[in-house]
Amino acid sequence: MTTTGRAPAESGLAAYRDVLRLPGVGAVTALSFGARIPATAVGVTVTLHVVLTLGHGFAAAGLVAAAITTGMAVGAPVLGIVVDRFGLRPAVLVSLVVSGVFWTVAPLLSYTWLLVAALAGGVFALPVFSLTRQILAAAVPEGRRRPAFALDSMSVEMSYMTGPALGSLLTLVLGSTVTMRSIGAGFVLVAVALLVLDPPVSAARSGPRPPRPPVREWLRAPLVGALLAVAAAIVAIMGTELAFIAALTRGGEAWAIAVVNAVWCVASLVGGFLYGAARRDVRLPALLAALGVATLPAALGGPWWTFALLLIAAGLCTAPTLAAGSNAVADLASDRVRGVVAGLQGSATTAGMAIATPLSGVLVDAASPAVAIVVCGAVALVVAGVSAVLMRSAQGSTVP
C-alpha cells in the first residue's frame, strides 16, 4: 500500500465535494460529529460530578477522569482487533451494552466504586474517534483521503468547542445525574445508528479476507514514527492550553480563557480547511515541526489579547497536523489490521494527553507558563525530527 504523498483528485471546495459524494462518507462525517459531543463532554461532567455532587476535590476528580482515559487507551486497540476479526457490529454491540449500563449506574455510585467502574467504562467505551478514522479510510480511496481527514479534524475542533461547554451548562442547570445519563443516552443512540448503518470498515467489500499479517510485518518504523508524531502533536496542543490557562488565571484574566480558546479553535478550523483544499500535500513531520515552531511565540504572551494573537499561528497548524497524522496512519495500515492500528492511534492521542497535562503543570509550578509552552513546542520539534527519520522509508514503499 502506497503511503502519503499523492494529491487528491480535486483541490479547493471541489476536493470536499469529491469525498462527500462517496457512499457513506457524508453520513459518517455527520454521525461522528454528533458522537463526539457527548465524548468531549465526559471530562468536565465527571469532574463537576465528583466535586459538586460527591463533595471531593479536583485531585480526586482528576483520578476518575484519568481512569476513564486509561481505560480508553487500553480498550481502543482491543476493540479494533474485534472489529478486524469479527466486523463492526459485535464491537459496537458490546460497547452499547457496557456504556449504557455504566452511564446509568455511575451517578449512583460512591467515589470509590465510581473510580473502579470508570476504568471498565473506559475500556468498553465506544471508540468514536478511531472508528470514524477507520470507516473513512475504508470508504475513501488512498490519494483522496486528505480532505476527508481534514473534515474529520475540523469536526473534532467543533466538538471540543461544543461538548465541554454543553456538559458544564447542563450539569450546573440540571445536575450531574441528568447530564451523565444524557451522555450515556448519546452514546447509545450513536451505537444504534452505527448498528443500523453498518458502514464498511474494510476496503474488501466481498470475497475472502486475506490472513492477518504478523505484528512485525505492519508495526514498522514508518508507522511508529507516525504514532509518535500524533502523540507529540497532542503534547504541544494540550500542554500549551494548560499553560495559557494558568497564565491568564494568575493574571486575573480567567474570564478571557474562553475567548482565547475560541480564537485558537477558529484558527485551527481555517487551517484544517486550507489543508484539505490544498493542491499539494505536506508530510506529517513537516507539519509537526511547523506546529512546534508556531507554538513557541505564545511564550511571550502577557495580557489575554496577546495570547489570542500569538496562538493564531499555532491554531493554523493544529487541525492540519492532526489530519495529516490520521492520513499517514491510514496509509501505513494494511486493510486487514486497520482496526487495531486506528485503535493504536487513539492510544497515541491518549498518551499525548497523559504526558501533556502533568508535564505542563509541573513546569508551570516550577518555572512559569512561558517555560511550559517552550518545552511543549520543543517536544514537537524534536519528535518531528525523529518521525522524519522513521518515516523516510515510507516514501513510495509498500506496507503489507
Coordinates of C-alpha atoms in Angstrom, one line a residue, residues 8 18 25 28 73 82 85 95 102 116 122 130 135 145 154 222 228-229 237 246 249 256 267 288 290 302 332 364:
P8 CA -6.3 14.4 -4.1
D18 CA -15.5 14.9 -4.2
V25 CA -18.9 9.5 3.8
V28 CA -20.4 9.0 8.8
A73 CA -6.3 3.9 25.8
V82 CA -12.5 -7.2 17.5
R85 CA -11.7 -10.1 13.2
S95 CA -19.8 -1.1 23.8
F102 CA -22.1 2.4 33.1
V116 CA -13.3 1.3 39.7
G122 CA -13.3 3.5 29.6
S130 CA -10.7 5.7 16.0
I135 CA -14.5 3.9 8.4
R145 CA -8.2 10.9 1.9
M154 CA -12.5 20.2 11.8
P222 CA 7.2 4.5 9.5
L228 CA 5.0 9.3 17.8
A229 CA 4.1 12.4 15.8
I237 CA -1.5 21.4 21.9
A246 CA -2.5 29.1 34.1
T249 CA -5.7 32.7 35.8
A256 CA -10.8 35.5 28.9
A267 CA -7.7 29.4 13.5
L288 CA 4.5 18.8 13.3
A290 CA 5.6 23.8 11.9
G302 CA 1.0 38.5 28.7
L332 CA 0.5 2.9 6.6
V364 CA 4.2 26.0 35.3

